Tab-separated table of C-alpha atoms and ligand atoms in Angstrom:
chain	number	residue	atom	x	y	z
A	474	UNK	CA	6.230	17.725	-13.987
A	475	UNK	CA	3.708	14.893	-13.806
A	476	UNK	CA	0.482	15.570	-11.980
A	477	UNK	CA	0.059	12.987	-9.371
A	478	UNK	CA	-3.495	12.128	-8.290
A	479	UNK	CA	-3.577	12.084	-4.557
A	480	UNK	CA	-4.322	8.726	-3.034
A	481	UNK	CA	-6.134	8.316	0.297
A	482	UNK	CA	-5.805	4.719	1.457
A	483	UNK	CA	-7.542	3.286	4.522
A	484	UNK	CA	-5.677	0.367	6.154
A	485	UNK	CA	-8.307	-1.451	8.172
A	486	UNK	CA	-5.586	-3.770	9.652
A	487	UNK	CA	-7.121	-6.815	11.441
A	488	UNK	CA	-10.545	-5.207	11.958
A	489	UNK	CA	-14.041	-5.965	10.506
A	490	UNK	CA	-15.327	-9.374	9.433
A	491	UNK	CA	-16.887	-9.734	5.985
A	492	UNK	CA	-20.372	-8.543	7.172
A	493	UNK	CA	-19.071	-5.537	9.067
A	494	UNK	CA	-16.953	-4.764	5.993
A	495	UNK	CA	-20.120	-4.256	3.910
A	496	UNK	CA	-21.544	-1.975	6.439
A	497	UNK	CA	-18.411	0.154	6.723
A	498	UNK	CA	-17.845	0.393	2.899
A	499	UNK	CA	-21.521	1.284	2.442
A	500	UNK	CA	-21.321	4.168	4.809
A	501	UNK	CA	-18.083	5.342	3.436
A	502	UNK	CA	-19.525	5.320	-0.083
A	503	UNK	CA	-22.646	7.217	1.157
A	504	UNK	CA	-20.520	9.939	2.885
A	505	UNK	CA	-18.421	10.316	-0.266
A	506	UNK	CA	-21.519	10.552	-2.467
A	507	UNK	CA	-23.218	12.897	-0.067
A	508	UNK	CA	-20.137	15.141	-0.333
A	509	UNK	CA	-20.113	14.776	-4.147
A	510	UNK	CA	-16.619	13.461	-3.883
A	511	UNK	CA	-14.785	13.621	-7.250
A	512	UNK	CA	-12.482	10.599	-7.445
A	513	UNK	CA	-10.501	12.225	-10.242
A	514	UNK	CA	-9.210	14.782	-7.718
A	515	UNK	CA	-8.369	12.235	-4.978
A	516	UNK	CA	-8.505	8.398	-5.303
A	517	UNK	CA	-9.901	6.569	-2.346
A	518	UNK	CA	-9.100	3.030	-1.571
A	519	UNK	CA	-9.619	0.573	1.387
A	520	UNK	CA	-7.112	-2.116	2.259
A	521	UNK	CA	-9.101	-4.792	3.940
A	522	UNK	CA	-8.534	-8.228	5.470
A	523	UNK	CA	-8.448	-11.019	2.826
A	524	UNK	CA	-11.756	-12.460	4.070
A	525	UNK	CA	-13.506	-9.116	3.339
A	526	UNK	CA	-12.371	-8.827	-0.244
A	527	UNK	CA	-15.305	-10.680	-1.876
A	528	UNK	CA	-17.879	-8.612	0.126
A	529	UNK	CA	-16.211	-5.323	-0.700
A	530	UNK	CA	-15.971	-6.326	-4.385
A	531	UNK	CA	-19.635	-7.199	-4.555
A	532	UNK	CA	-20.587	-3.913	-2.997
A	533	UNK	CA	-18.304	-1.795	-5.231
A	534	UNK	CA	-19.471	-3.523	-8.409
A	535	UNK	CA	-23.107	-3.444	-7.547
A	536	UNK	CA	-23.107	0.284	-6.503
A	537	UNK	CA	-20.625	1.311	-9.287
A	538	UNK	CA	-18.744	2.914	-6.389
A	539	UNK	CA	-15.727	5.077	-7.216
A	540	UNK	CA	-13.856	3.399	-4.450
A	541	UNK	CA	-11.126	0.891	-5.101
A	542	UNK	CA	-9.943	-1.740	-2.673
A	543	UNK	CA	-6.904	-3.722	-1.899
A	544	UNK	CA	-5.160	-6.202	0.430
A	545	UNK	CA	-2.744	-5.737	3.274
A	546	UNK	CA	-0.162	-8.377	2.149
A	547	UNK	CA	0.612	-10.778	-0.617
A	548	UNK	CA	2.747	-13.830	-1.043
A	549	UNK	CA	6.173	-13.673	-2.795
A	550	UNK	CA	5.088	-16.934	-4.557
A	551	UNK	CA	2.497	-17.575	-7.289
A	552	UNK	CA	1.185	-20.977	-6.251
A	553	UNK	CA	2.042	-24.179	-4.508
A	554	UNK	CA	2.914	-25.507	-1.134
A	555	UNK	CA	2.871	-22.245	0.882
A	556	UNK	CA	0.305	-22.773	3.617
A	557	UNK	CA	-1.565	-19.782	4.649
A	558	UNK	CA	-0.221	-17.543	1.828
A	559	UNK	CA	-2.286	-15.577	-0.686
A	560	UNK	CA	-1.222	-15.461	-4.318
A	561	UNK	CA	-1.373	-12.133	-6.280
A	562	UNK	CA	-3.299	-14.180	-8.868
A	563	UNK	CA	-6.135	-14.664	-6.401
A	564	UNK	CA	-6.189	-10.949	-5.529
A	565	UNK	CA	-6.149	-9.890	-9.165
A	566	UNK	CA	-9.145	-12.206	-9.758
A	567	UNK	CA	-11.030	-10.401	-6.998
A	568	UNK	CA	-10.539	-7.044	-8.735
A	569	UNK	CA	-7.936	-5.865	-6.248
A	570	UNK	CA	-6.111	-2.681	-7.277
A	571	UNK	CA	-3.660	-2.132	-4.361
A	572	UNK	CA	-1.639	-4.266	-1.931
A	573	UNK	CA	0.285	-3.006	1.079
A	574	UNK	CA	3.737	-4.565	1.241
A	575	UNK	CA	6.140	-4.408	4.176
A	576	UNK	CA	3.897	-2.549	6.622
A	577	UNK	CA	5.904	-2.022	9.798
A	578	UNK	CA	3.601	-4.421	11.634
A	579	UNK	CA	4.540	-7.176	9.249
A	580	UNK	CA	8.263	-6.249	9.456
A	581	UNK	CA	7.971	-6.274	13.300
A	582	UNK	CA	5.708	-9.198	13.967
A	583	UNK	CA	6.397	-11.340	11.011
A	584	UNK	CA	10.095	-10.690	10.502
A	585	UNK	CA	9.718	-9.371	6.970
A	586	UNK	CA	12.979	-7.917	5.650
A	587	UNK	CA	13.829	-5.849	2.621
A	588	UNK	CA	14.561	-8.833	0.478
A	589	UNK	CA	11.094	-10.289	1.083
A	590	UNK	CA	9.496	-6.866	0.557
A	591	UNK	CA	11.309	-6.718	-2.748
A	592	UNK	CA	10.191	-10.207	-3.772
A	593	UNK	CA	6.596	-9.410	-2.855
A	594	UNK	CA	6.695	-6.106	-4.743
A	595	UNK	CA	7.959	-7.777	-7.879
A	596	UNK	CA	5.256	-10.525	-7.556
A	597	UNK	CA	2.452	-7.949	-7.162
A	598	UNK	CA	3.706	-5.990	-10.103
A	599	UNK	CA	3.951	-9.054	-12.311
A	600	UNK	CA	0.277	-9.742	-11.667
A	601	UNK	CA	-1.054	-6.273	-12.309
A	602	UNK	CA	-1.399	-5.130	-8.667
A	603	UNK	CA	-0.111	-1.809	-7.411
A	604	UNK	CA	2.140	-2.245	-4.475
A	605	UNK	CA	2.027	0.306	-1.622
A	606	UNK	CA	5.417	-0.247	-0.124
A	607	UNK	CA	5.653	0.856	3.462
A	608	UNK	CA	8.838	2.266	4.860
A	609	UNK	CA	9.729	4.240	7.951
A	610	UNK	CA	11.880	4.434	11.054
A	611	UNK	CA	11.294	3.568	14.728
A	612	UNK	CA	11.773	5.950	17.541
A	613	UNK	CA	15.388	5.075	18.316
A	614	UNK	CA	16.349	5.858	14.705
A	615	UNK	CA	14.368	9.115	14.858
A	616	UNK	CA	16.034	10.105	18.127
A	617	UNK	CA	19.430	9.466	16.568
A	618	UNK	CA	18.468	11.713	13.598
A	619	UNK	CA	19.025	8.848	11.159
A	620	UNK	CA	15.485	8.751	9.703
A	621	UNK	CA	16.433	9.703	6.193
A	622	UNK	CA	19.281	7.259	5.670
A	623	UNK	CA	17.281	4.415	7.436
A	624	UNK	CA	14.244	4.940	5.251
A	625	UNK	CA	16.121	5.314	2.045
A	626	UNK	CA	17.941	2.000	2.730
A	627	UNK	CA	14.443	0.384	2.886
A	628	UNK	CA	13.482	2.139	-0.397
A	629	UNK	CA	16.704	0.810	-2.065
A	630	UNK	CA	15.827	-2.672	-0.813
A	631	UNK	CA	12.280	-2.570	-2.065
A	632	UNK	CA	13.084	-1.202	-5.503
A	633	UNK	CA	16.190	-3.473	-6.084
A	634	UNK	CA	16.087	-4.891	-9.597
A	635	UNK	CA	12.824	-3.199	-10.613
A	636	UNK	CA	12.666	-1.704	-14.113
A	637	UNK	CA	11.936	2.007	-14.607
A	638	UNK	CA	8.609	1.055	-16.041
A	639	UNK	CA	7.584	-1.002	-13.001
A	640	UNK	CA	9.144	1.454	-10.532
A	641	UNK	CA	6.888	4.289	-11.880
A	642	UNK	CA	3.785	2.254	-10.894
A	643	UNK	CA	4.789	1.809	-7.238
A	644	UNK	CA	3.310	3.787	-4.352
A	645	UNK	CA	5.563	4.433	-1.368
A	646	UNK	CA	4.110	5.087	2.051
A	647	UNK	CA	6.350	6.759	4.586
A	648	UNK	CA	5.054	5.618	7.962
A	649	UNK	CA	7.313	6.522	10.861
A	650	UNK	CA	6.713	3.729	13.334
A	651	UNK	CA	6.588	6.042	16.321
A	652	UNK	CA	3.620	7.806	14.706
A	653	UNK	CA	1.493	4.669	14.087
A	654	UNK	CA	-1.517	4.359	16.338
A	655	UNK	CA	0.066	6.742	18.929
A	656	UNK	CA	-1.798	9.897	18.156
A	657	UNK	CA	1.726	11.296	17.616
A	658	UNK	CA	1.436	12.661	13.997
A	659	UNK	CA	4.723	13.652	12.320
A	660	UNK	CA	4.715	17.394	11.588
A	661	UNK	CA	4.213	18.340	7.929
A	662	UNK	CA	7.890	19.221	7.706
A	663	UNK	CA	8.914	15.865	9.224
A	664	UNK	CA	6.799	14.182	6.472
A	665	UNK	CA	8.190	16.419	3.718
A	666	UNK	CA	11.818	15.862	4.828
A	667	UNK	CA	11.524	12.065	4.283
A	668	UNK	CA	9.071	12.119	1.475
A	669	UNK	CA	11.217	14.581	-0.438
A	670	UNK	CA	14.289	12.408	0.152
A	671	UNK	CA	12.447	9.356	-1.163
A	672	UNK	CA	11.554	11.188	-4.352
A	673	UNK	CA	15.088	12.421	-4.685
A	674	UNK	CA	16.448	8.932	-4.278
A	675	UNK	CA	14.070	7.620	-6.989
A	676	UNK	CA	15.432	10.305	-9.347
A	677	UNK	CA	18.910	9.008	-8.591
A	678	UNK	CA	18.007	5.338	-9.032
A	679	UNK	CA	15.895	5.981	-12.136
A	680	UNK	CA	15.126	9.333	-13.567
A	681	UNK	CA	13.277	12.570	-12.877
A	682	UNK	CA	10.294	11.128	-14.806
A	683	UNK	CA	9.963	8.099	-12.553
A	684	UNK	CA	10.462	10.145	-9.390
A	685	UNK	CA	7.761	12.477	-10.578
A	686	UNK	CA	5.317	9.660	-11.339
A	687	UNK	CA	5.635	7.808	-8.027
A	688	UNK	CA	3.177	8.767	-5.357
A	689	UNK	CA	4.643	9.054	-1.920
A	690	UNK	CA	2.084	8.924	0.932
A	691	UNK	CA	2.433	9.719	4.539
A	692	UNK	CA	1.013	7.543	7.308
A	693	UNK	CA	0.805	7.612	11.080
A	694	UNK	CA	-2.116	8.996	13.078
A	695	UNK	CA	-3.546	10.933	10.150
A	696	UNK	CA	-6.910	12.652	10.992
A	697	UNK	CA	-9.175	15.086	9.243
A	698	UNK	CA	-7.609	17.749	11.502
A	699	UNK	CA	-4.038	17.071	10.221
A	700	UNK	CA	-4.548	16.059	6.500
A	701	UNK	CA	-4.797	19.535	5.005
A	702	UNK	CA	-1.451	20.677	6.343
A	703	UNK	CA	0.230	17.443	5.385
A	704	UNK	CA	-1.215	17.615	1.802
A	705	UNK	CA	0.135	21.097	1.501
A	706	UNK	CA	3.650	19.689	1.464
A	707	UNK	CA	4.980	19.254	-2.059
A	708	UNK	CA	6.120	15.653	-1.760
A	709	UNK	CA	3.113	14.276	0.223
A	710	UNK	CA	0.819	12.746	-2.422
A	711	UNK	CA	-1.760	11.207	-0.035
A	712	UNK	CA	-2.183	9.356	3.168
A	713	UNK	CA	-2.206	5.786	4.476
A	714	UNK	CA	-4.723	5.934	7.291
A	715	UNK	CA	-5.164	3.323	10.040
A	716	UNK	CA	-7.513	4.008	12.973
A	717	UNK	CA	-9.384	6.875	11.366
A	718	UNK	CA	-10.247	4.745	8.311
A	719	UNK	CA	-12.576	2.676	10.585
A	720	UNK	CA	-14.802	5.726	11.027
A	721	UNK	CA	-16.528	6.207	7.646
A	722	UNK	CA	-17.496	9.913	8.304
A	723	UNK	CA	-13.994	10.831	9.461
A	724	UNK	CA	-12.291	8.886	6.637
A	725	UNK	CA	-14.474	10.524	4.019
A	726	UNK	CA	-13.570	13.848	5.445
A	727	UNK	CA	-9.898	12.978	5.190
A	728	UNK	CA	-10.500	11.904	1.503
A	729	UNK	CA	-12.287	15.234	0.869
A	730	UNK	CA	-9.356	17.319	2.247
A	731	UNK	CA	-9.551	19.545	-0.770
A	732	UNK	CA	-13.025	20.694	0.423
A	733	UNK	CA	-11.899	21.540	3.948
B	473	13P	O1	-0.298	1.987	10.151
B	473	13P	C1	-0.911	2.867	9.685
B	473	13P	C2	-1.525	2.788	8.333
B	473	13P	O2	-0.958	1.768	7.681
B	473	13P	C3	-1.219	4.106	10.526
B	473	13P	O3	-2.137	3.750	11.534
B	473	13P	P1	-2.809	4.906	12.350
B	473	13P	O4	-3.408	5.883	11.396
B	473	13P	O5	-3.808	4.184	13.210
B	473	13P	O6	-1.694	5.608	13.141
């Protein structure tokens, strides 16, 4: 079985301007260095607003920080008359590693559907970015007990037409919508149920090797008090952290879950 390096990703959402971003990333870097964090045992990345990318890049390069960084969305197009969109080419030029695609807030407030998520995923991969494809059910679906089939349909949509080679590079984040920003963290077994099903689906769609290579994260109200139990589940390969990623000490603690 492949050994998957855990990934702890902070999604800042629409918080922090480019000056505040430097302050936050500096403090995060300090806490990780203070704790002698070994990035080989858990990768740490921050997904920041587009306007913060240059500041974060400058800091990471100057400090030779082990942190990587990413964006929260990307266009399905490469260039041209798409007002307000950001090309994966621009992100790659700024040293971006990851890009979140299909976050539930984009699906909900910007009408993004599986076809668009698929197009963005392909575009990111074509330009050397690693997509973090977000999937997960709302409360109604959870109450109806349909969380696995609902989420797997989103996975099928996101991976449609992807080669095995590309599929192996993708990160999937299972984020049940009812657990986002609510303080309502899914239990470790809730996370394992869906994360395990996602991996099994990738094995069906591709192969055991691809399924083994893909990191499947959990997201939704993750805190330093919940990360250890979540990471103990065999198909939870990391976390996508919202609110708690804005507190550098708390986020560093989450990243250092192996030391807890
Ligand atoms: O949406 C999330 C990360 O993408 C989760 O947000 P919270 O950690 O604030 O619940």
